[in-house]
Short mmCIF file of C-alpha atoms in Angstrom, two decimals:
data_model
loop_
_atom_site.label_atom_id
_atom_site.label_comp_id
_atom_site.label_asym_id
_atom_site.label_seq_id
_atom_site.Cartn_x
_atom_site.Cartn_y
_atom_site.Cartn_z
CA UNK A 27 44.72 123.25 128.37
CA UNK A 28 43.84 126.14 125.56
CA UNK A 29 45.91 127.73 123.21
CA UNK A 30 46.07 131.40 122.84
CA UNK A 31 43.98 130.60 119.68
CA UNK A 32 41.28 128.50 121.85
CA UNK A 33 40.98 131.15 124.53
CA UNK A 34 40.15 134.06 121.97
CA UNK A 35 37.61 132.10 120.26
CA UNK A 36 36.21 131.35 123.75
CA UNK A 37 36.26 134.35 125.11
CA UNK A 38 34.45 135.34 121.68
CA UNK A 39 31.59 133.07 122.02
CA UNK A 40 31.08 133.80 125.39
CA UNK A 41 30.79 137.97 125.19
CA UNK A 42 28.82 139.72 122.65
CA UNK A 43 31.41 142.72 122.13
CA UNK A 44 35.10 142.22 121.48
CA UNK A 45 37.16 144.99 122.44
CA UNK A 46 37.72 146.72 119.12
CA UNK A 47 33.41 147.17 118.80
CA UNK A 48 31.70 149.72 119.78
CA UNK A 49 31.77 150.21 123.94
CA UNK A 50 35.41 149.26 123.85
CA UNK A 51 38.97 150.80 123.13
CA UNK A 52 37.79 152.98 120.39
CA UNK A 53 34.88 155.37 122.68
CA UNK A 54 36.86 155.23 125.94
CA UNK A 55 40.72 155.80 124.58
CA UNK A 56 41.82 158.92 125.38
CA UNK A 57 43.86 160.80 122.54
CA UNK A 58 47.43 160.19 124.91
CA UNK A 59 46.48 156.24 124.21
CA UNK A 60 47.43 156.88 120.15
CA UNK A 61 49.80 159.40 121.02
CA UNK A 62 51.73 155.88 122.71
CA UNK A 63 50.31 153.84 119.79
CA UNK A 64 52.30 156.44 117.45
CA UNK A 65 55.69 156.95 119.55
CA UNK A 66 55.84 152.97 120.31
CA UNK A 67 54.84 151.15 116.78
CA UNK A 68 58.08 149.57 116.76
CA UNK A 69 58.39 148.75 120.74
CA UNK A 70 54.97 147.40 120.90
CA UNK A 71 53.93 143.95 120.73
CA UNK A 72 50.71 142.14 121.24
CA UNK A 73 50.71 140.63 124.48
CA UNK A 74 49.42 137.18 122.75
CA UNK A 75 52.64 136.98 120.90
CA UNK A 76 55.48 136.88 123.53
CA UNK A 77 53.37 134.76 126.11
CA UNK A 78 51.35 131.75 126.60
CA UNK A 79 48.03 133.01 128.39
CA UNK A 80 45.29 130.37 129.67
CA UNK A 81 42.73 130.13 132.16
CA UNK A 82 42.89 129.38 135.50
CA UNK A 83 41.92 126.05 136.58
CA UNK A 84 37.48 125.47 136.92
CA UNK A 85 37.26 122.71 139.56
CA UNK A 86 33.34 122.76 139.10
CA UNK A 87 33.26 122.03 143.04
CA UNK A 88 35.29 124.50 144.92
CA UNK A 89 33.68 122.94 148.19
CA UNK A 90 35.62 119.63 147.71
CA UNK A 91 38.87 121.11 145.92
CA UNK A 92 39.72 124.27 147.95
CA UNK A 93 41.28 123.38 151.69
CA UNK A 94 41.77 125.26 154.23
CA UNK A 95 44.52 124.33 157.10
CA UNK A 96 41.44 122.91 159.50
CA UNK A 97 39.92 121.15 156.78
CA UNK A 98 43.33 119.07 156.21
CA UNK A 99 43.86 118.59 159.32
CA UNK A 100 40.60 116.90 159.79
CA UNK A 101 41.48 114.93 157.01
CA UNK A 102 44.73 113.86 157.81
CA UNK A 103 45.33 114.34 153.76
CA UNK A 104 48.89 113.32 152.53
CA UNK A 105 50.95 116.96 151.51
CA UNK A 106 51.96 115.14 148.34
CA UNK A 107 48.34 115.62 147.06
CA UNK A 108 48.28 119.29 148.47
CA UNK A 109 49.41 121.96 146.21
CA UNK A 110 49.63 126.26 147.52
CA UNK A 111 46.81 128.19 145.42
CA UNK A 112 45.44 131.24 144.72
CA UNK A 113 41.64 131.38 145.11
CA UNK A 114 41.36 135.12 144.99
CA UNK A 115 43.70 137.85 144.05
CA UNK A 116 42.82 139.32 147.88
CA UNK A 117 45.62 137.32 149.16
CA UNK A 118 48.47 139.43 146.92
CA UNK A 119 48.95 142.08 149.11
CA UNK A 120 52.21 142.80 147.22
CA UNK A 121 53.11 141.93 143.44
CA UNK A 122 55.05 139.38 144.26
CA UNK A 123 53.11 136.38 145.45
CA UNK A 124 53.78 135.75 149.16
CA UNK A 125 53.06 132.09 149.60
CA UNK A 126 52.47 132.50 152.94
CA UNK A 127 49.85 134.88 152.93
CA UNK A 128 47.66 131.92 150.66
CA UNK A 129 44.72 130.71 152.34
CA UNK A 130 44.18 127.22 150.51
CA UNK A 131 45.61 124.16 149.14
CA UNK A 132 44.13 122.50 146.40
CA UNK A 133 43.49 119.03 146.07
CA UNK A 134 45.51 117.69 143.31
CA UNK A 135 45.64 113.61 142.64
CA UNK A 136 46.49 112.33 139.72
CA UNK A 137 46.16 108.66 140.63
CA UNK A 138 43.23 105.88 140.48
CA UNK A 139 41.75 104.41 143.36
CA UNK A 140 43.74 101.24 143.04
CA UNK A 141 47.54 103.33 143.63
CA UNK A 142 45.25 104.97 146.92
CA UNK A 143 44.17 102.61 148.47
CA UNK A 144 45.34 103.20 152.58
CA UNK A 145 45.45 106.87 152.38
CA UNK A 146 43.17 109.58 153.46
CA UNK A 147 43.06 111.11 150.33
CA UNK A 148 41.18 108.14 148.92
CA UNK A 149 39.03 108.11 152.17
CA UNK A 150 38.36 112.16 150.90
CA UNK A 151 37.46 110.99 147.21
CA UNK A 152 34.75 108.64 148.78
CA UNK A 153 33.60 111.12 150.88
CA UNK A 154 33.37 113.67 147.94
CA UNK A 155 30.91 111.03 146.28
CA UNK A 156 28.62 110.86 148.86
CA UNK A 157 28.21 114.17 149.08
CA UNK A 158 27.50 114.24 144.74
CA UNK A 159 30.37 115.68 143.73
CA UNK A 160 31.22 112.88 141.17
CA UNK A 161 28.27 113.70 139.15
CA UNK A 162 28.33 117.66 138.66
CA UNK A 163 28.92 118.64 134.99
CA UNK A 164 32.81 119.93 135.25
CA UNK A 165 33.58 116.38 137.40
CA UNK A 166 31.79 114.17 135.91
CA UNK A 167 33.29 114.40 132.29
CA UNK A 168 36.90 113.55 133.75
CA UNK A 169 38.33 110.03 133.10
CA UNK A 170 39.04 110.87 137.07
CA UNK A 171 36.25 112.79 138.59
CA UNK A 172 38.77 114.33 141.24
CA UNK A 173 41.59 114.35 138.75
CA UNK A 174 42.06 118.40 137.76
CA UNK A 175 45.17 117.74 134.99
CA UNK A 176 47.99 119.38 135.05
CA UNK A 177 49.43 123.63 135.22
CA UNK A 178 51.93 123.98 133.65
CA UNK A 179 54.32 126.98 135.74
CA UNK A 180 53.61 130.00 135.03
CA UNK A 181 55.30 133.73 135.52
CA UNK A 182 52.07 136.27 136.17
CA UNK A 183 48.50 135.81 137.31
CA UNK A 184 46.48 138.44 134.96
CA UNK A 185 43.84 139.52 136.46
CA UNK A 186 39.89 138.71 135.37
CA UNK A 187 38.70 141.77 137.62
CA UNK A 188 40.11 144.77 138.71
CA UNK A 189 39.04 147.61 140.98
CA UNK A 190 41.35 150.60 142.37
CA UNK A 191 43.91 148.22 142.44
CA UNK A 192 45.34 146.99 139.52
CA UNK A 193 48.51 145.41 139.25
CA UNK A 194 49.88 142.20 137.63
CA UNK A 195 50.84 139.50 140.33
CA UNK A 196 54.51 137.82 139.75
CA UNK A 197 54.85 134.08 140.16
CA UNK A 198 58.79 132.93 141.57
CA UNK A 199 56.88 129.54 143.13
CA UNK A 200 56.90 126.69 140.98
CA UNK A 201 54.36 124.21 142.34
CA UNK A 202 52.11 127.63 142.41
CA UNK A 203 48.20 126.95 140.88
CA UNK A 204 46.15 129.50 139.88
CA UNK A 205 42.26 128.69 140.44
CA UNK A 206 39.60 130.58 137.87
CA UNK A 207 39.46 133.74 138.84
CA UNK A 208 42.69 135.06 137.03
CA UNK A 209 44.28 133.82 133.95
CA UNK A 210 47.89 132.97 133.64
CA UNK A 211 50.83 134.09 131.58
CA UNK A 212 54.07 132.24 130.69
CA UNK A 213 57.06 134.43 128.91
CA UNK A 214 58.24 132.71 125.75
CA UNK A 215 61.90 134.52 125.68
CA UNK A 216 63.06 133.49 129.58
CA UNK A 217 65.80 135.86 129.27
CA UNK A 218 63.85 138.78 128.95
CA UNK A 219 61.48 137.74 132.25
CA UNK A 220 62.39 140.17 134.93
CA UNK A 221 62.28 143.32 132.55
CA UNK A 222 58.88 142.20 131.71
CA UNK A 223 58.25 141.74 135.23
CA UNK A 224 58.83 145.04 135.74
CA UNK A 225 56.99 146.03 132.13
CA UNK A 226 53.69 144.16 133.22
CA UNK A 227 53.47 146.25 136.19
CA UNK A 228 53.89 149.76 134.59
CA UNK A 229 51.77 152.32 135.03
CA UNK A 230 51.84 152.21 131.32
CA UNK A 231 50.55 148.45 131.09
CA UNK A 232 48.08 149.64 134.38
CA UNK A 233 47.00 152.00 131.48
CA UNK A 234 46.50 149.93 128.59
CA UNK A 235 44.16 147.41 130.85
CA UNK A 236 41.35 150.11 132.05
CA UNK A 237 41.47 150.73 127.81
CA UNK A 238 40.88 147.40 126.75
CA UNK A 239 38.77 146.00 130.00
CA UNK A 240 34.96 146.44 129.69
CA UNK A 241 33.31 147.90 132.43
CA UNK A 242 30.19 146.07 132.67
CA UNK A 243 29.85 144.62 136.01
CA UNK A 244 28.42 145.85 139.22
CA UNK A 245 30.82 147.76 141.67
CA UNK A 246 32.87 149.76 139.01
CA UNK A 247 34.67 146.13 138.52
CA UNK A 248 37.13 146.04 135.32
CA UNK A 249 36.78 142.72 133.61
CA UNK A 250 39.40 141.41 131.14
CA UNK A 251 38.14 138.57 129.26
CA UNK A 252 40.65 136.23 127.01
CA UNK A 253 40.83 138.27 123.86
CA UNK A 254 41.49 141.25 125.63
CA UNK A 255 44.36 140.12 127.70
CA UNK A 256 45.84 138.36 123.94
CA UNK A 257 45.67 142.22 122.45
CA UNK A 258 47.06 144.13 125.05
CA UNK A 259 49.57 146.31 124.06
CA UNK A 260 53.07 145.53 125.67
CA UNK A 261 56.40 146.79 125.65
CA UNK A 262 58.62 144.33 123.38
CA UNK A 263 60.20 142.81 126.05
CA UNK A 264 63.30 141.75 123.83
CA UNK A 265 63.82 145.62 122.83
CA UNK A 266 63.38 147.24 126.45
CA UNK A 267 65.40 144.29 128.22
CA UNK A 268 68.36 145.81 125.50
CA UNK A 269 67.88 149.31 125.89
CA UNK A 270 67.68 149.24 129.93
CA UNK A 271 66.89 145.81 131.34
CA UNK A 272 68.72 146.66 134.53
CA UNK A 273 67.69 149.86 135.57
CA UNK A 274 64.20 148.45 135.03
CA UNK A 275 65.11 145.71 137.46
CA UNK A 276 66.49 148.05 139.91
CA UNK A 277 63.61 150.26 139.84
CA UNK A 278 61.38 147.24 140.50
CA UNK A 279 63.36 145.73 142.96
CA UNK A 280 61.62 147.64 146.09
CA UNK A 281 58.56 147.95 144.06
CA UNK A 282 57.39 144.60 143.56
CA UNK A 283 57.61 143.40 147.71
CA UNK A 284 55.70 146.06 148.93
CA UNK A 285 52.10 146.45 149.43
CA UNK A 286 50.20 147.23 146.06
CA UNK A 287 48.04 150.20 146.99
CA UNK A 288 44.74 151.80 145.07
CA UNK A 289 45.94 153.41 142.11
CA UNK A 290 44.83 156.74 142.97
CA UNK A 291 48.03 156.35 145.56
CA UNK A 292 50.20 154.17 143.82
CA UNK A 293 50.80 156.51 141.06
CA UNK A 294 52.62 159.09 143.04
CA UNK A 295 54.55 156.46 144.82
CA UNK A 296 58.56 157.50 143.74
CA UNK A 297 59.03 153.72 143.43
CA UNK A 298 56.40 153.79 140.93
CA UNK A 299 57.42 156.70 139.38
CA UNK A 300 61.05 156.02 138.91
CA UNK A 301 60.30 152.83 137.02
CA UNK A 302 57.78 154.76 134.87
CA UNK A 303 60.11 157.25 133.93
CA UNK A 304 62.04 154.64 132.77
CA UNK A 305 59.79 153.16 130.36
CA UNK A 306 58.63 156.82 129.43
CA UNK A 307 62.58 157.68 128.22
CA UNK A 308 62.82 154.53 125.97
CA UNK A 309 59.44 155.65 124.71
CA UNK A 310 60.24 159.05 124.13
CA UNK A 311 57.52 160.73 125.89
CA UNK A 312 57.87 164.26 127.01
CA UNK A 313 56.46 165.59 130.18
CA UNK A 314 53.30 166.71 129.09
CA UNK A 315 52.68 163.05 127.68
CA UNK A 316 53.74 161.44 130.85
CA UNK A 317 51.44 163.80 132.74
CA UNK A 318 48.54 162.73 130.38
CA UNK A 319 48.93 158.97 131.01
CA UNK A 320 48.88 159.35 134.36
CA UNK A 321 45.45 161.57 134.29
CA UNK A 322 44.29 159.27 131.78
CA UNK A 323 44.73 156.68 134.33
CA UNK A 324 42.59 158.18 136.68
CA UNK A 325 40.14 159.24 134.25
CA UNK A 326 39.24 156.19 133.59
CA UNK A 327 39.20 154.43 136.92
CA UNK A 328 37.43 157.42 138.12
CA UNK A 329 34.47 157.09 135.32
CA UNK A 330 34.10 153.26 135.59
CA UNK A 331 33.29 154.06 139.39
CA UNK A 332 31.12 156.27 138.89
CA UNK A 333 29.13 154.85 136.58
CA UNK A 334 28.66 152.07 139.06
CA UNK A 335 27.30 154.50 141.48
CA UNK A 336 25.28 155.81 139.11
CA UNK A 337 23.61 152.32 138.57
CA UNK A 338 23.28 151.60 142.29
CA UNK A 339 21.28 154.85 142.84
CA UNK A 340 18.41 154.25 140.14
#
């Protein structure tokens, strides 16, 4: 497990640029992103101080870990070391995590070989080692090769990599793991969850992620890396949740079950927009603003794109 602490410092040994240097908020912000900054510097709040963000579980053998239905079947493996997963954020068709459209279970045992002895999920373990599992770098440093720890629950998956569509995937399942693609968020104030719900799926906070991701991967991909996700810029849930915590719920009532679309679409769906304007009001934002976020929005989706096509063509 990491601390929000631990996963900056990771995610600043592993990338050569925070987001504050140069190729990062400052050259690609658009002058509606300080217009916000300005109206909301007593609504905003770093997104590292009202929630618990760490990375997605690293199995360092997907092969063995990840099961499909036929793969469990051939196993015979017992459901109580079977957990739902998400392996890629392709199966969240909607923002609200349908665990029936999940592909894979994950393998999850806590126990030694002695407590498994009779079942087929030991007869799986031994088969893992003769395939060499055991001894690859991620398994191999466990006190249990096949032992993964503990996830805590968690509220959102935040995405790692975004493309048209970017959205922030709501968690109501409790035994729900979340594999290394995505990081995870957990709310501190509980009371507060389903405005932020709604919040974390703004075209506002849709905004502030194109800002503070770095494009630097092939395809037009957005990445957010650790540090980035810790400094987004978020509406204090506490204040909003105050000021209109259930119109924001009603607005993102229809919302959040139906199909999350590119963004180019999504932001003129009236779902979409009615929960905006929302957001917009408490901010203070008059129509000319709220017109600028949204062509912000596609501004920058629009240039990250291209620039990948630019780098395919040379």
């Amino acid at each position: 497990m990491f601390s929000n602490t631990e996963l900056a410092q990771a995610g600043t040994r592993e990338n050569r640029y925070a987001g504050d240097k140069w190729g990062g908020k400052y050259l690609r912000a658009p002058d509606i992103y300080w217009t916000l900054l300005e109206k909301g510097k007593d609504k905003l709040v770093r997104l590292g101080n009202i929630a618990e963000v760490r990375f997605g579980i690293k199995t360092g053998a997907n092969k063995f870990f990840y099961l499909d239905t036929e793969r469990i079947q051939e196993w015979g493996i017992e459901a109580e070391y079977l957990k739902p997963v998400i392996k890629s954020p392709r199966e969240c068709k909607s923002i609200r995590v349908d665990p029936s459209q999940l592909k894979f279970k994950l393998f999850m045992c806590h126990a030694d070989k002695a407590a498994l002895a009779g079942t087929a999920a030991l007869e799986y373990i031994e088969w893992g080692e003769k395939q060499g599992y055991h001894q690859r770098p991620s398994c191999r440093g466990r006190p249990r090769w096949w032992d993964l720890g503990e996830q805590p629950p968690f509220d959102w998956f935040i995405l790692r990599f975004r493309d048209k569509r970017n959205w922030t995937p709501i968690n109501e399942i409790s035994s729900l793991l979340a594999g290394d693609v995505v990081f995870t968020a957990t709310l501190h104030n509980r009371e507060t969850l389903q405005s932020a719900n709604a919040v974390a799926n703004s075209t506002l906070a849709v905004f502030v992620s194109e800002i503070y991701g770095r494009v630097n991967l092939g395809d037009g991909l957005l990445t957010t890396y650790g540090p980035d996700i810790l400094s987004f810029d978020f509406i204090s849930p506490d204040w909003i949740h105050a000021q209109s915590g259930e119109s924001l719920q009603r607005a993102f009532a229809s919302m959040k079950q139906r199909p999350v679309l590119s963004i180019f679409d999504e932001i003129n769906q009236p779902d979409r927009r009615a929960l905006d304007a929302i957001i917009f009001d408490a901010l203070g934002l008059t129509q000319g603003e709220r017109d600028a976020v949204y062509e912000a929005v596609v501004n920058l989706v629009e240039a990250r794109l291209r620039k990948a096509k630019s780098l395919k063509g040379k």
